[in-house]
CSV table of C-alpha atoms in Angstrom, one decimal:
chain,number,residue,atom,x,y,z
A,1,UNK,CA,56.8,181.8,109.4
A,2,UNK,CA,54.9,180.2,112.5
A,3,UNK,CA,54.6,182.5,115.2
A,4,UNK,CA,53.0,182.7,118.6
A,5,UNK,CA,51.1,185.8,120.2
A,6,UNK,CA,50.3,186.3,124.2
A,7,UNK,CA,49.0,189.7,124.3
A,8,UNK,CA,48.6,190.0,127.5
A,9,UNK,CA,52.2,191.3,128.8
A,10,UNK,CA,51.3,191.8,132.6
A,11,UNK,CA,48.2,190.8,134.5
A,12,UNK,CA,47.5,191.8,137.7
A,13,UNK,CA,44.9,190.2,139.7
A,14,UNK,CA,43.3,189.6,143.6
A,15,UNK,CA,43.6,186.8,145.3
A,16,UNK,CA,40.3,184.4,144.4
A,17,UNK,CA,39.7,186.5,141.0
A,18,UNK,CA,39.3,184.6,137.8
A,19,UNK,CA,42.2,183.9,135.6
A,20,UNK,CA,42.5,184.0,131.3
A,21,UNK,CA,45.4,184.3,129.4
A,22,UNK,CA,45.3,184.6,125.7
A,23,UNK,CA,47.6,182.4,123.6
A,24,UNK,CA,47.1,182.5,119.9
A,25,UNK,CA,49.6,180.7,116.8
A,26,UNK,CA,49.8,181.2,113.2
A,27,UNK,CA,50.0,178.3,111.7
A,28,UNK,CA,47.5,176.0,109.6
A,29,UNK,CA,49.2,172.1,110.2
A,30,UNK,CA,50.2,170.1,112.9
A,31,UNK,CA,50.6,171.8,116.1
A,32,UNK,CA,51.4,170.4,119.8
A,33,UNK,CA,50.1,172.8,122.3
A,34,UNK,CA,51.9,173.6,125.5
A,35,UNK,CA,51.9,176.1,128.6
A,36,UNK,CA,55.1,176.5,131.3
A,37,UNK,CA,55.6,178.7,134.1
A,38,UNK,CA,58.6,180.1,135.4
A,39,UNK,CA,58.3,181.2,139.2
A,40,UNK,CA,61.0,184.0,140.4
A,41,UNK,CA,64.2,182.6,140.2
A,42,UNK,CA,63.5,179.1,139.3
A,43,UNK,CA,63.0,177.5,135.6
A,44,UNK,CA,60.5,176.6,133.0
A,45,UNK,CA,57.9,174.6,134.9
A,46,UNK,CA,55.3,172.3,132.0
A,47,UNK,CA,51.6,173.5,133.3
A,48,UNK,CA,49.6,171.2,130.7
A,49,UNK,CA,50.1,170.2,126.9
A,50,UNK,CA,47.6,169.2,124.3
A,51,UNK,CA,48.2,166.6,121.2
A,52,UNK,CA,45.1,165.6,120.4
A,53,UNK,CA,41.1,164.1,122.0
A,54,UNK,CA,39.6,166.5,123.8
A,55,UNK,CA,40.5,170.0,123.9
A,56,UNK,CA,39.9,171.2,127.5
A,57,UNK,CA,43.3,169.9,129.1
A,58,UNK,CA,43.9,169.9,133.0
A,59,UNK,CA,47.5,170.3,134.5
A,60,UNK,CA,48.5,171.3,137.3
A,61,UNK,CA,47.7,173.3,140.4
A,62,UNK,CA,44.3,174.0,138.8
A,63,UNK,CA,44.9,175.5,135.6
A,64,UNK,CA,43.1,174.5,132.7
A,65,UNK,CA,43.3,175.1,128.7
A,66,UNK,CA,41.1,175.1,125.9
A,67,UNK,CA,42.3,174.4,122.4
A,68,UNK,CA,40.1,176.3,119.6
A,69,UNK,CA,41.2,175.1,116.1
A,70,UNK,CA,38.8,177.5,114.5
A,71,UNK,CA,40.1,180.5,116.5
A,72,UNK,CA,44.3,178.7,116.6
A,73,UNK,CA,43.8,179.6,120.4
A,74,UNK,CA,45.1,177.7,123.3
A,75,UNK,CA,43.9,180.3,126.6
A,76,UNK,CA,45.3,179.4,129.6
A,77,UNK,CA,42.3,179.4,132.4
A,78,UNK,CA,42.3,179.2,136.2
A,79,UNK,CA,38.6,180.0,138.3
A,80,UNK,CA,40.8,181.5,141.7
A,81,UNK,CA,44.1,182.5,141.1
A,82,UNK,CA,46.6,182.5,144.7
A,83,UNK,CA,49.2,184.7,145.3
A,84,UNK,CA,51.5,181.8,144.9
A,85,UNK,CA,50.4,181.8,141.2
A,86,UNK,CA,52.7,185.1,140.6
A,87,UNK,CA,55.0,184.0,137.9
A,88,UNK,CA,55.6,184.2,134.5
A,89,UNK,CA,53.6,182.3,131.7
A,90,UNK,CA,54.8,180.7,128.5
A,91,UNK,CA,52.6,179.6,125.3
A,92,UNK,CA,54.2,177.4,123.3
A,93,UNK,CA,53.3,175.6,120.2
A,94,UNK,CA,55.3,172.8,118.6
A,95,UNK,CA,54.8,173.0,114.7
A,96,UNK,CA,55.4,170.0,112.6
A,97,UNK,CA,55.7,169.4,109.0
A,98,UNK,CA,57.3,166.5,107.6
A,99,UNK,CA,60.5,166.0,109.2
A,100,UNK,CA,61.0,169.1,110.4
A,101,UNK,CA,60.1,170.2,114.2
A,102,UNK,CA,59.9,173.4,115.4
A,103,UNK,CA,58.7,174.8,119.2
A,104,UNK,CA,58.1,178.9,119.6
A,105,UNK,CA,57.1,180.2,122.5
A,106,UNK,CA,55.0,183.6,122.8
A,107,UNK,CA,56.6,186.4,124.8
A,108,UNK,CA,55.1,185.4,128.0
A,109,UNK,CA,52.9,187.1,130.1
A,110,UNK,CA,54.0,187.8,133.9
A,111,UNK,CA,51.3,187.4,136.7
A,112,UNK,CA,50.8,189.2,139.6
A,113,UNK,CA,48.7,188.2,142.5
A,114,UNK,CA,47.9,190.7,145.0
A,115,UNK,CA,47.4,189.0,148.6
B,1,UNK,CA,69.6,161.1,137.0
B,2,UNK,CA,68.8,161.6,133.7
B,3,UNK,CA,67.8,164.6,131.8
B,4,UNK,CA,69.6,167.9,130.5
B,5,UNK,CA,72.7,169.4,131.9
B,6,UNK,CA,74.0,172.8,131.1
B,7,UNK,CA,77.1,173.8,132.1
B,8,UNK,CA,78.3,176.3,133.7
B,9,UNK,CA,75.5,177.6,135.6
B,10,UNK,CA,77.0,181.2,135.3
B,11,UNK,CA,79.7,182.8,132.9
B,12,UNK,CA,81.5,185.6,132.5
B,13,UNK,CA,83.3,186.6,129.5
B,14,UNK,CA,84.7,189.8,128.3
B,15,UNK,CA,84.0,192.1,125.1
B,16,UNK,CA,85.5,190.7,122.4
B,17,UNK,CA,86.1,186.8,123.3
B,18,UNK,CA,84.0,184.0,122.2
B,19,UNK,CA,82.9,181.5,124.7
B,20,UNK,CA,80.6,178.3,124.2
B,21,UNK,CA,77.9,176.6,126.5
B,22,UNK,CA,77.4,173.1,126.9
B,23,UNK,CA,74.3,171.0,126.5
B,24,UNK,CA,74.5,167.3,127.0
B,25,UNK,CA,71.3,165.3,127.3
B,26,UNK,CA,71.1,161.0,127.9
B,27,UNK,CA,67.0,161.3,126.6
B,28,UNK,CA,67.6,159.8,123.7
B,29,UNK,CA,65.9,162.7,121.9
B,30,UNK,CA,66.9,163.1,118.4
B,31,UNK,CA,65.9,166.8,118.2
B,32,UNK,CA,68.0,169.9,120.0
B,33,UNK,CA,66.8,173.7,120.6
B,34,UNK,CA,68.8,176.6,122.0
B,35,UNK,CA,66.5,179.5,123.1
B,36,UNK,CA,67.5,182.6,124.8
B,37,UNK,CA,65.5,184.4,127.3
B,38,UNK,CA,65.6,188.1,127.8
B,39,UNK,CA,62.8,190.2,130.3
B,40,UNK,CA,59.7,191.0,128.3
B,41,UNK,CA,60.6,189.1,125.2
B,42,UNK,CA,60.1,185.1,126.2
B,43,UNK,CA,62.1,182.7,125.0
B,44,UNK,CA,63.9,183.1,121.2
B,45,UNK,CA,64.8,180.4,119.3
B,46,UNK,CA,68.9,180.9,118.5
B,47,UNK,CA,69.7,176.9,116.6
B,48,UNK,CA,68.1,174.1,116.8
B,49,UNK,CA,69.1,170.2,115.4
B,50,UNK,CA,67.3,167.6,114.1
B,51,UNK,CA,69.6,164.8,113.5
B,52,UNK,CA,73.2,164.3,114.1
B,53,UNK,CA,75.6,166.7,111.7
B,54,UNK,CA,72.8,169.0,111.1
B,55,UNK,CA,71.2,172.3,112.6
B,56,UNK,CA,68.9,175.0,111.3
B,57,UNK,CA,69.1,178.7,112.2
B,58,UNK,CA,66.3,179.7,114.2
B,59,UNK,CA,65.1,183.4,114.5
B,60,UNK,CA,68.1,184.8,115.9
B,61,UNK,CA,71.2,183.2,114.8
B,62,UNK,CA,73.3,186.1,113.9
B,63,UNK,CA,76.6,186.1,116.3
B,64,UNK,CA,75.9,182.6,117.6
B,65,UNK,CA,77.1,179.2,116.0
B,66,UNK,CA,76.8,175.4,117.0
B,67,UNK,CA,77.5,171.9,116.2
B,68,UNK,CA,76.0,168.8,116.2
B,69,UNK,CA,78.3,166.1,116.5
B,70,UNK,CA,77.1,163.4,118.8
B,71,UNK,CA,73.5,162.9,119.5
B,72,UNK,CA,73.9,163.6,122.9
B,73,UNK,CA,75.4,166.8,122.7
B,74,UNK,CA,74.7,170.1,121.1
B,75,UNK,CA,77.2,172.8,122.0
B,76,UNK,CA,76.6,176.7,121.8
B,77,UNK,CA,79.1,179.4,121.1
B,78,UNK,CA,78.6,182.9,121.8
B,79,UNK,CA,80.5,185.1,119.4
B,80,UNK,CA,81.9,188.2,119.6
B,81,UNK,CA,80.1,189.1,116.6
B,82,UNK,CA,77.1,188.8,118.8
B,83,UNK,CA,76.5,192.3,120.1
B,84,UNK,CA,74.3,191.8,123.3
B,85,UNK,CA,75.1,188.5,124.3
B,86,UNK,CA,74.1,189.0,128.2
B,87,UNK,CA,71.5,186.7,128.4
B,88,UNK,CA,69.7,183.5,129.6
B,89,UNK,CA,70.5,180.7,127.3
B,90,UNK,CA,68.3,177.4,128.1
B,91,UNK,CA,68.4,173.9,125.9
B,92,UNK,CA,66.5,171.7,125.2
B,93,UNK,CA,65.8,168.5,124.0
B,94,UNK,CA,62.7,166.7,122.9
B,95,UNK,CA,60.3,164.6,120.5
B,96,UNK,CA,56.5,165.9,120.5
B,97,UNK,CA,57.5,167.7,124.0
B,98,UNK,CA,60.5,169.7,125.2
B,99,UNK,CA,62.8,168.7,127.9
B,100,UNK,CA,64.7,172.0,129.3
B,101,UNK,CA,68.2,172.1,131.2
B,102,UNK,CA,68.6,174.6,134.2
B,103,UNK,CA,69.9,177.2,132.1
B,104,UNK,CA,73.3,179.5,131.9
B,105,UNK,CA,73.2,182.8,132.7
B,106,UNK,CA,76.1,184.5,130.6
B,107,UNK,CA,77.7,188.0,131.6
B,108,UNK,CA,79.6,190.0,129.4
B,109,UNK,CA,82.3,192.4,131.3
């Protein structure tokens, strides 16, 4: 079965430090690549998605992502992380074959900024 | 205004009685996902739909059931088979991206 792996589970970081979280899928077809943040209290936010071209994407707020096909890796990357940035983070991968569309998320990993 | 609704935004049920959540979306989208969020374990894919009149199980189906009648609308019932049903239940909708609704948060009591 597809699955999705963020092995960082909680990150804690100062303000203006670097910012990599690891995303990695199993899965050897089609994939859409996607990550979302959930601030406290509020819901799933889309950060940046990759379908296909070049695989450094830019979204929003200044994150960025790579997309390694060799490695099935999609890291999430940000140079200066704010302490608004505190939130929770969501890999996701949308795995196609065929017909048949399927999106799993990894089991997030929650961001802490220290001021 | 167009997108997902769930309704209600918060439930409460007691042991033993089913209740079901409601998903209606006007995007057109011909596939529909029910995930359920717990802390520390992301988002878990319960059913999902690809077409009217039919729906797969996804990794944790057991106590939950749905139906897909309409293409707009893909209903969630929460068993009482299902024994930790206190969650965060978010649907979505979607063709090569998701589209997620504001969530219910369900309370058993």
């Amino acid at each position: 079965a597809q699955s999705v792996s963020q092995h960082n589970h909680h990150v804690i970081l100062s303000e203006a430090a670097s910012l990599e979280l690891g995303c990695n899928y199993s899965y050897g077809g089609t994939v859409n690549l996607f990550w979302y943040v959930q601030y406290p209290g509020q819901h799933l936010q889309l950060l940046l998605k990759y379908f296909s071209g070049d695989p450094l994407v830019k979204g929003i707020k200044g994150f960025e992502a790579e997309f390694i096909k060799s490695k099935f890796s999609f890291n999430l990357r940000k140079p200066s992380v704010q302490w608004s940035d505190t939130a929770e983070y969501f890999c996701a991968v949308w795995f196609s074959s065929g017909s048949a569309r399927q999106l799993t998320f990894g089991s997030g990993t929650q961001l802490t900024v220290l001021p | 205004d167009g997108g997902i609704t769930q309704s209600p935004k918060y439930l409460f049920r007691k042991e033993g009685q089913n209740v079901t959540l409601s998903c209606e979306q006007n995007l057109n989208h011909d596939a529909m996902y029910w995930y359920r969020q717990d802390p520390g374990q992301g988002l878990r894919l319960i059913y999902y739909s690809q077409i009217v009149n039919d729906f797969q199980k996804g990794d944790i189906a057991e106590g939950y059931s749905v139906s897909r009648e309409k293409k707009e609308s893909f209903p969630l019932t929460v068993t009482s088979a299902q024994k930790n049903p206190t969650a965060f239940y978010l649907c979505a909708a979607g063709g090569t991206e998701a589209f997620f609704g504001q969530g219910t948060r369900l309370t058993v009591v």
